[in-house]
């Protein structure tokens, strides 16, 4: 079983739609979580951290459910520029350093 | 502000040839440094990490090696490339002890 699992998509949504991605993780010792965004053939960029209480950054809302071991990302009022692959990431402190474990990503395509 | 550079941006190499990819970070000191590989359609796989000059840890056994000759320089090497070494190689840095990782623009390697 993969450590971090995501639905690969693609999610094809019209502009203005609300879309949600889920991600599950297997290691209950995970310290924290992140969402990264990766544009085609580019490097991943940190989108937001995920806090247990849930957090919001503009149109983006991240939630963490430790009991069920899943993380979600909600995007409201989708823009064409939101089209990208969204990577779910868990952090473990292992061997004296912060180890990030990446999911394979969920692809989002927003169309006019 | 901090910046991270990688070169070359793209590389096509024959099987059996050597490899050297370079990563440098500016604007910070004593960063943690990481090498990842992303195969087509797959998640990022951590290859090496370093917490200081000359300190390298390997996550997976493979045909590659890494070195850190200076505080902000990280090099990925191979003596003889395999077809399976093809992929998108990403260097990342984080502040010493910090959880957030920031990626360089990557090197796209094709082994023919």
PDB file of C-alpha atoms in Angstrom:
ATOM      1  CA  UNK A   1       0.000   0.000   0.000  1.00  0.00           C
ATOM      2  CA  UNK A   2       1.286   3.465  -0.903  1.00  0.00           C
ATOM      3  CA  UNK A   3       2.076   5.753   2.008  1.00  0.00           C
ATOM      4  CA  UNK A   4       0.126   8.639   0.489  1.00  0.00           C
ATOM      5  CA  UNK A   5      -2.703   7.870  -1.920  1.00  0.00           C
ATOM      6  CA  UNK A   6      -4.529  10.269  -4.179  1.00  0.00           C
ATOM      7  CA  UNK A   7      -7.115   9.924  -6.913  1.00  0.00           C
ATOM      8  CA  UNK A   8      -5.065  10.692 -10.047  1.00  0.00           C
ATOM      9  CA  UNK A   9      -8.022  12.315 -11.831  1.00  0.00           C
ATOM     10  CA  UNK A  10      -8.199  14.166 -14.076  1.00  0.00           C
ATOM     11  CA  UNK A  11     -10.921  16.314 -12.624  1.00  0.00           C
ATOM     12  CA  UNK A  12     -12.418  18.319 -15.484  1.00  0.00           C
ATOM     13  CA  UNK A  13     -14.477  21.223 -14.151  1.00  0.00           C
ATOM     14  CA  UNK A  14     -15.884  24.452 -15.608  1.00  0.00           C
ATOM     15  CA  UNK A  15     -14.724  27.845 -14.428  1.00  0.00           C
ATOM     16  CA  UNK A  16     -16.469  28.869 -11.243  1.00  0.00           C
ATOM     17  CA  UNK A  17     -17.006  25.315 -10.021  1.00  0.00           C
ATOM     18  CA  UNK A  18     -16.103  24.040  -6.586  1.00  0.00           C
ATOM     19  CA  UNK A  19     -13.868  20.983  -6.583  1.00  0.00           C
ATOM     20  CA  UNK A  20     -12.523  18.843  -3.746  1.00  0.00           C
ATOM     21  CA  UNK A  21      -9.588  16.448  -3.640  1.00  0.00           C
ATOM     22  CA  UNK A  22      -8.999  13.830  -0.988  1.00  0.00           C
ATOM     23  CA  UNK A  23      -5.839  12.118   0.064  1.00  0.00           C
ATOM     24  CA  UNK A  24      -5.253   9.269   2.516  1.00  0.00           C
ATOM     25  CA  UNK A  25      -2.110   8.458   4.422  1.00  0.00           C
ATOM     26  CA  UNK A  26      -1.035   5.303   6.196  1.00  0.00           C
ATOM     27  CA  UNK A  27       1.445   6.497   8.834  1.00  0.00           C
ATOM     28  CA  UNK A  28      -0.287   7.602  12.010  1.00  0.00           C
ATOM     29  CA  UNK A  29       3.003   9.136  13.230  1.00  0.00           C
ATOM     30  CA  UNK A  30       2.940  11.775  10.505  1.00  0.00           C
ATOM     31  CA  UNK A  31       3.805  15.184  11.941  1.00  0.00           C
ATOM     32  CA  UNK A  32       2.133  17.515   9.489  1.00  0.00           C
ATOM     33  CA  UNK A  33       0.773  17.800   5.993  1.00  0.00           C
ATOM     34  CA  UNK A  34       0.970  20.044   2.971  1.00  0.00           C
ATOM     35  CA  UNK A  35      -0.536  20.604  -0.431  1.00  0.00           C
ATOM     36  CA  UNK A  36       1.854  21.405  -3.263  1.00  0.00           C
ATOM     37  CA  UNK A  37       0.897  22.521  -6.746  1.00  0.00           C
ATOM     38  CA  UNK A  38       2.822  21.349  -9.808  1.00  0.00           C
ATOM     39  CA  UNK A  39       2.325  22.840 -13.249  1.00  0.00           C
ATOM     40  CA  UNK A  40       3.110  20.728 -16.286  1.00  0.00           C
ATOM     41  CA  UNK A  41       6.855  20.091 -16.579  1.00  0.00           C
ATOM     42  CA  UNK A  42       7.609  22.456 -13.690  1.00  0.00           C
ATOM     43  CA  UNK A  43       8.769  22.054 -10.119  1.00  0.00           C
ATOM     44  CA  UNK A  44       6.262  21.599  -7.269  1.00  0.00           C
ATOM     45  CA  UNK A  45       5.443  24.734  -5.305  1.00  0.00           C
ATOM     46  CA  UNK A  46       4.099  24.868  -1.782  1.00  0.00           C
ATOM     47  CA  UNK A  47       0.424  25.796  -1.866  1.00  0.00           C
ATOM     48  CA  UNK A  48      -0.488  25.557   1.797  1.00  0.00           C
ATOM     49  CA  UNK A  49       0.088  23.702   5.017  1.00  0.00           C
ATOM     50  CA  UNK A  50      -2.749  21.664   6.511  1.00  0.00           C
ATOM     51  CA  UNK A  51      -3.649  22.180  10.148  1.00  0.00           C
ATOM     52  CA  UNK A  52      -5.791  19.971  12.347  1.00  0.00           C
ATOM     53  CA  UNK A  53      -8.284  22.778  12.855  1.00  0.00           C
ATOM     54  CA  UNK A  54      -8.576  23.335   9.105  1.00  0.00           C
ATOM     55  CA  UNK A  55      -7.270  26.400   7.353  1.00  0.00           C
ATOM     56  CA  UNK A  56      -8.258  28.674   4.526  1.00  0.00           C
ATOM     57  CA  UNK A  57      -6.253  30.746   2.097  1.00  0.00           C
ATOM     58  CA  UNK A  58      -8.507  32.726  -0.213  1.00  0.00           C
ATOM     59  CA  UNK A  59     -10.401  30.247  -2.389  1.00  0.00           C
ATOM     60  CA  UNK A  60      -8.504  27.274  -0.970  1.00  0.00           C
ATOM     61  CA  UNK A  61      -9.499  25.344   2.140  1.00  0.00           C
ATOM     62  CA  UNK A  62      -7.524  22.447   3.604  1.00  0.00           C
ATOM     63  CA  UNK A  63      -8.800  19.978   6.172  1.00  0.00           C
ATOM     64  CA  UNK A  64      -7.143  17.198   8.151  1.00  0.00           C
ATOM     65  CA  UNK A  65      -8.944  14.270   9.739  1.00  0.00           C
ATOM     66  CA  UNK A  66      -6.429  12.363  11.853  1.00  0.00           C
ATOM     67  CA  UNK A  67      -8.940   9.776  13.041  1.00  0.00           C
ATOM     68  CA  UNK A  68      -9.666   8.698   9.464  1.00  0.00           C
ATOM     69  CA  UNK A  69      -6.187   9.581   8.203  1.00  0.00           C
ATOM     70  CA  UNK A  70      -7.248  11.725   5.290  1.00  0.00           C
ATOM     71  CA  UNK A  71      -6.608  15.231   4.065  1.00  0.00           C
ATOM     72  CA  UNK A  72      -8.724  17.300   1.733  1.00  0.00           C
ATOM     73  CA  UNK A  73      -8.315  20.360  -0.433  1.00  0.00           C
ATOM     74  CA  UNK A  74     -11.334  22.396  -1.525  1.00  0.00           C
ATOM     75  CA  UNK A  75     -11.061  24.937  -4.308  1.00  0.00           C
ATOM     76  CA  UNK A  76     -13.943  27.368  -4.705  1.00  0.00           C
ATOM     77  CA  UNK A  77     -14.723  29.485  -7.762  1.00  0.00           C
ATOM     78  CA  UNK A  78     -12.199  27.620  -9.928  1.00  0.00           C
ATOM     79  CA  UNK A  79     -10.083  29.676 -12.327  1.00  0.00           C
ATOM     80  CA  UNK A  80      -8.435  28.550 -15.542  1.00  0.00           C
ATOM     81  CA  UNK A  81      -5.118  29.226 -13.809  1.00  0.00           C
ATOM     82  CA  UNK A  82      -5.932  26.590 -11.177  1.00  0.00           C
ATOM     83  CA  UNK A  83      -5.298  23.881 -13.792  1.00  0.00           C
ATOM     84  CA  UNK A  84      -2.365  21.886 -12.435  1.00  0.00           C
ATOM     85  CA  UNK A  85      -1.504  18.732 -10.517  1.00  0.00           C
ATOM     86  CA  UNK A  86      -2.047  18.935  -6.769  1.00  0.00           C
ATOM     87  CA  UNK A  87       0.314  16.897  -4.604  1.00  0.00           C
ATOM     88  CA  UNK A  88      -0.631  15.721  -1.125  1.00  0.00           C
ATOM     89  CA  UNK A  89       2.382  15.541   1.180  1.00  0.00           C
ATOM     90  CA  UNK A  90       2.944  14.163   4.655  1.00  0.00           C
ATOM     91  CA  UNK A  91       5.890  15.001   6.875  1.00  0.00           C
ATOM     92  CA  UNK A  92       7.633  12.537   9.148  1.00  0.00           C
ATOM     93  CA  UNK A  93      10.514  13.314  11.445  1.00  0.00           C
ATOM     94  CA  UNK A  94      12.837  10.415  10.792  1.00  0.00           C
ATOM     95  CA  UNK A  95      16.581   9.920  11.060  1.00  0.00           C
ATOM     96  CA  UNK A  96      17.107  13.442  12.393  1.00  0.00           C
ATOM     97  CA  UNK A  97      15.464  15.291   9.556  1.00  0.00           C
ATOM     98  CA  UNK A  98      12.062  16.212   8.182  1.00  0.00           C
ATOM     99  CA  UNK A  99      11.127  13.640   5.541  1.00  0.00           C
ATOM    100  CA  UNK A 100       8.409  14.575   3.064  1.00  0.00           C
ATOM    101  CA  UNK A 101       6.421  11.800   1.413  1.00  0.00           C
ATOM    102  CA  UNK A 102       4.591  12.823  -1.734  1.00  0.00           C
ATOM    103  CA  UNK A 103       1.474  11.421  -3.293  1.00  0.00           C
ATOM    104  CA  UNK A 104       1.457  10.923  -7.048  1.00  0.00           C
ATOM    105  CA  UNK A 105      -0.870  13.898  -7.480  1.00  0.00           C
ATOM    106  CA  UNK A 106      -4.385  14.721  -8.626  1.00  0.00           C
ATOM    107  CA  UNK A 107      -4.713  16.475 -11.955  1.00  0.00           C
ATOM    108  CA  UNK A 108      -7.180  19.330 -12.275  1.00  0.00           C
ATOM    109  CA  UNK A 109      -8.260  20.776 -15.611  1.00  0.00           C
ATOM    110  CA  UNK A 110     -10.477  23.880 -15.471  1.00  0.00           C
ATOM    111  CA  UNK A 111     -12.199  24.727 -18.768  1.00  0.00           C
ATOM    112  CA  UNK A 112     -14.053  27.847 -19.930  1.00  0.00           C
TER     113      UNK A 112
ATOM    114  CA  UNK B   1      15.409  36.217  -0.497  1.00  0.00           C
ATOM    115  CA  UNK B   2      16.472  32.670  -1.192  1.00  0.00           C
ATOM    116  CA  UNK B   3      16.829  31.193  -4.643  1.00  0.00           C
ATOM    117  CA  UNK B   4      17.723  27.728  -5.827  1.00  0.00           C
ATOM    118  CA  UNK B   5      19.334  26.945  -9.151  1.00  0.00           C
ATOM    119  CA  UNK B   6      19.724  23.711 -11.059  1.00  0.00           C
ATOM    120  CA  UNK B   7      21.516  22.926 -14.270  1.00  0.00           C
ATOM    121  CA  UNK B   8      21.309  21.786 -16.889  1.00  0.00           C
ATOM    122  CA  UNK B   9      17.575  22.187 -17.509  1.00  0.00           C
ATOM    123  CA  UNK B  10      17.448  19.260 -19.919  1.00  0.00           C
ATOM    124  CA  UNK B  11      19.888  16.505 -20.726  1.00  0.00           C
ATOM    125  CA  UNK B  12      19.943  13.590 -23.163  1.00  0.00           C
ATOM    126  CA  UNK B  13      22.590  11.007 -22.393  1.00  0.00           C
ATOM    127  CA  UNK B  14      23.363   7.533 -23.779  1.00  0.00           C
ATOM    128  CA  UNK B  15      23.240   4.448 -21.595  1.00  0.00           C
ATOM    129  CA  UNK B  16      26.552   3.889 -19.843  1.00  0.00           C
ATOM    130  CA  UNK B  17      27.627   7.530 -19.868  1.00  0.00           C
ATOM    131  CA  UNK B  18      28.407   9.476 -16.663  1.00  0.00           C
ATOM    132  CA  UNK B  19      26.130  12.075 -15.109  1.00  0.00           C
ATOM    133  CA  UNK B  20      26.632  15.206 -13.056  1.00  0.00           C
ATOM    134  CA  UNK B  21      23.757  17.468 -12.040  1.00  0.00           C
ATOM    135  CA  UNK B  22      24.365  20.534  -9.947  1.00  0.00           C
ATOM    136  CA  UNK B  23      22.208  22.452  -7.503  1.00  0.00           C
ATOM    137  CA  UNK B  24      23.083  25.652  -5.669  1.00  0.00           C
ATOM    138  CA  UNK B  25      21.154  27.703  -3.143  1.00  0.00           C
ATOM    139  CA  UNK B  26      21.578  31.428  -2.526  1.00  0.00           C
ATOM    140  CA  UNK B  27      20.458  33.643   0.300  1.00  0.00           C
ATOM    141  CA  UNK B  28      20.659  31.170   3.152  1.00  0.00           C
ATOM    142  CA  UNK B  29      23.251  29.262   5.099  1.00  0.00           C
ATOM    143  CA  UNK B  30      23.399  25.697   6.384  1.00  0.00           C
ATOM    144  CA  UNK B  31      20.286  24.553   4.534  1.00  0.00           C
ATOM    145  CA  UNK B  32      19.118  20.955   4.409  1.00  0.00           C
ATOM    146  CA  UNK B  33      19.380  19.812   0.786  1.00  0.00           C
ATOM    147  CA  UNK B  34      17.503  17.076  -1.052  1.00  0.00           C
ATOM    148  CA  UNK B  35      17.549  15.278  -4.389  1.00  0.00           C
ATOM    149  CA  UNK B  36      14.277  13.828  -5.698  1.00  0.00           C
ATOM    150  CA  UNK B  37      13.373  11.984  -8.875  1.00  0.00           C
ATOM    151  CA  UNK B  38       9.955  12.075 -10.488  1.00  0.00           C
ATOM    152  CA  UNK B  39       9.258   9.401 -13.086  1.00  0.00           C
ATOM    153  CA  UNK B  40       6.543  10.090 -15.651  1.00  0.00           C
ATOM    154  CA  UNK B  41       3.102  10.031 -13.999  1.00  0.00           C
ATOM    155  CA  UNK B  42       4.493   9.154 -10.597  1.00  0.00           C
ATOM    156  CA  UNK B  43       5.154  10.846  -7.279  1.00  0.00           C
ATOM    157  CA  UNK B  44       8.417  12.328  -6.145  1.00  0.00           C
ATOM    158  CA  UNK B  45      10.894   9.822  -4.772  1.00  0.00           C
ATOM    159  CA  UNK B  46      13.506  11.083  -2.320  1.00  0.00           C
ATOM    160  CA  UNK B  47      16.971   9.951  -3.408  1.00  0.00           C
ATOM    161  CA  UNK B  48      19.398  11.735  -1.061  1.00  0.00           C
ATOM    162  CA  UNK B  49      19.375  14.338   1.650  1.00  0.00           C
ATOM    163  CA  UNK B  50      22.115  16.293   3.366  1.00  0.00           C
ATOM    164  CA  UNK B  51      22.157  18.240   6.630  1.00  0.00           C
ATOM    165  CA  UNK B  52      25.672  19.622   6.156  1.00  0.00           C
ATOM    166  CA  UNK B  53      28.899  19.632   4.128  1.00  0.00           C
ATOM    167  CA  UNK B  54      30.017  16.100   3.420  1.00  0.00           C
ATOM    168  CA  UNK B  55      26.964  14.597   5.151  1.00  0.00           C
ATOM    169  CA  UNK B  56      24.902  12.560   2.725  1.00  0.00           C
ATOM    170  CA  UNK B  57      22.178  10.053   3.447  1.00  0.00           C
ATOM    171  CA  UNK B  58      20.679   7.805   0.817  1.00  0.00           C
ATOM    172  CA  UNK B  59      17.033   6.821   0.872  1.00  0.00           C
ATOM    173  CA  UNK B  60      17.117   4.089  -1.751  1.00  0.00           C
ATOM    174  CA  UNK B  61      19.938   1.954  -3.139  1.00  0.00           C
ATOM    175  CA  UNK B  62      20.551   2.769  -6.765  1.00  0.00           C
ATOM    176  CA  UNK B  63      22.927   3.710  -9.515  1.00  0.00           C
ATOM    177  CA  UNK B  64      23.367   7.271  -8.264  1.00  0.00           C
ATOM    178  CA  UNK B  65      25.486   9.107  -5.691  1.00  0.00           C
ATOM    179  CA  UNK B  66      25.433  12.583  -4.193  1.00  0.00           C
ATOM    180  CA  UNK B  67      28.012  14.952  -2.774  1.00  0.00           C
ATOM    181  CA  UNK B  68      27.948  18.247  -0.934  1.00  0.00           C
ATOM    182  CA  UNK B  69      31.358  19.896  -1.383  1.00  0.00           C
ATOM    183  CA  UNK B  70      30.188  23.313  -0.160  1.00  0.00           C
ATOM    184  CA  UNK B  71      27.458  24.495   2.186  1.00  0.00           C
ATOM    185  CA  UNK B  72      25.090  25.545  -0.595  1.00  0.00           C
ATOM    186  CA  UNK B  73      26.092  23.152  -3.355  1.00  0.00           C
ATOM    187  CA  UNK B  74      24.632  19.705  -3.923  1.00  0.00           C
ATOM    188  CA  UNK B  75      25.702  17.415  -6.763  1.00  0.00           C
ATOM    189  CA  UNK B  76      24.041  14.278  -8.114  1.00  0.00           C
ATOM    190  CA  UNK B  77      26.240  11.882 -10.044  1.00  0.00           C
ATOM    191  CA  UNK B  78      26.372   8.554 -11.759  1.00  0.00           C
ATOM    192  CA  UNK B  79      29.299   6.668 -13.256  1.00  0.00           C
ATOM    193  CA  UNK B  80      27.150   4.753 -15.758  1.00  0.00           C
ATOM    194  CA  UNK B  81      23.586   5.713 -16.586  1.00  0.00           C
ATOM    195  CA  UNK B  82      20.821   3.154 -17.032  1.00  0.00           C
ATOM    196  CA  UNK B  83      17.635   3.572 -19.061  1.00  0.00           C
ATOM    197  CA  UNK B  84      15.704   3.512 -15.783  1.00  0.00           C
ATOM    198  CA  UNK B  85      17.543   6.652 -14.640  1.00  0.00           C
ATOM    199  CA  UNK B  86      15.415   8.766 -16.985  1.00  0.00           C
ATOM    200  CA  UNK B  87      13.180  11.210 -15.149  1.00  0.00           C
ATOM    201  CA  UNK B  88      12.732  14.671 -13.760  1.00  0.00           C
ATOM    202  CA  UNK B  89      15.379  15.407 -11.105  1.00  0.00           C
ATOM    203  CA  UNK B  90      14.527  18.000  -8.533  1.00  0.00           C
ATOM    204  CA  UNK B  91      16.730  19.585  -5.921  1.00  0.00           C
ATOM    205  CA  UNK B  92      15.094  21.104  -2.854  1.00  0.00           C
ATOM    206  CA  UNK B  93      16.196  22.987   0.211  1.00  0.00           C
ATOM    207  CA  UNK B  94      14.742  23.673   3.621  1.00  0.00           C
ATOM    208  CA  UNK B  95      15.975  25.815   6.501  1.00  0.00           C
ATOM    209  CA  UNK B  96      17.921  23.656   8.944  1.00  0.00           C
ATOM    210  CA  UNK B  97      15.232  21.967  11.035  1.00  0.00           C
ATOM    211  CA  UNK B  98      12.426  23.507   8.997  1.00  0.00           C
ATOM    212  CA  UNK B  99       9.619  21.491   7.468  1.00  0.00           C
ATOM    213  CA  UNK B 100       8.860  23.505   4.337  1.00  0.00           C
ATOM    214  CA  UNK B 101      10.847  22.446   1.297  1.00  0.00           C
ATOM    215  CA  UNK B 102      11.410  24.621  -1.756  1.00  0.00           C
ATOM    216  CA  UNK B 103      12.237  23.153  -5.110  1.00  0.00           C
ATOM    217  CA  UNK B 104      14.564  24.161  -7.895  1.00  0.00           C
ATOM    218  CA  UNK B 105      13.379  24.223 -11.523  1.00  0.00           C
ATOM    219  CA  UNK B 106      14.547  20.654 -12.133  1.00  0.00           C
ATOM    220  CA  UNK B 107      16.566  18.781 -14.737  1.00  0.00           C
ATOM    221  CA  UNK B 108      14.760  16.596 -17.241  1.00  0.00           C
ATOM    222  CA  UNK B 109      17.034  13.639 -18.011  1.00  0.00           C
ATOM    223  CA  UNK B 110      16.447  11.255 -20.884  1.00  0.00           C
ATOM    224  CA  UNK B 111      18.712   8.238 -21.124  1.00  0.00           C
ATOM    225  CA  UNK B 112      18.732   6.725 -24.617  1.00  0.00           C
TER     226      UNK B 112
END
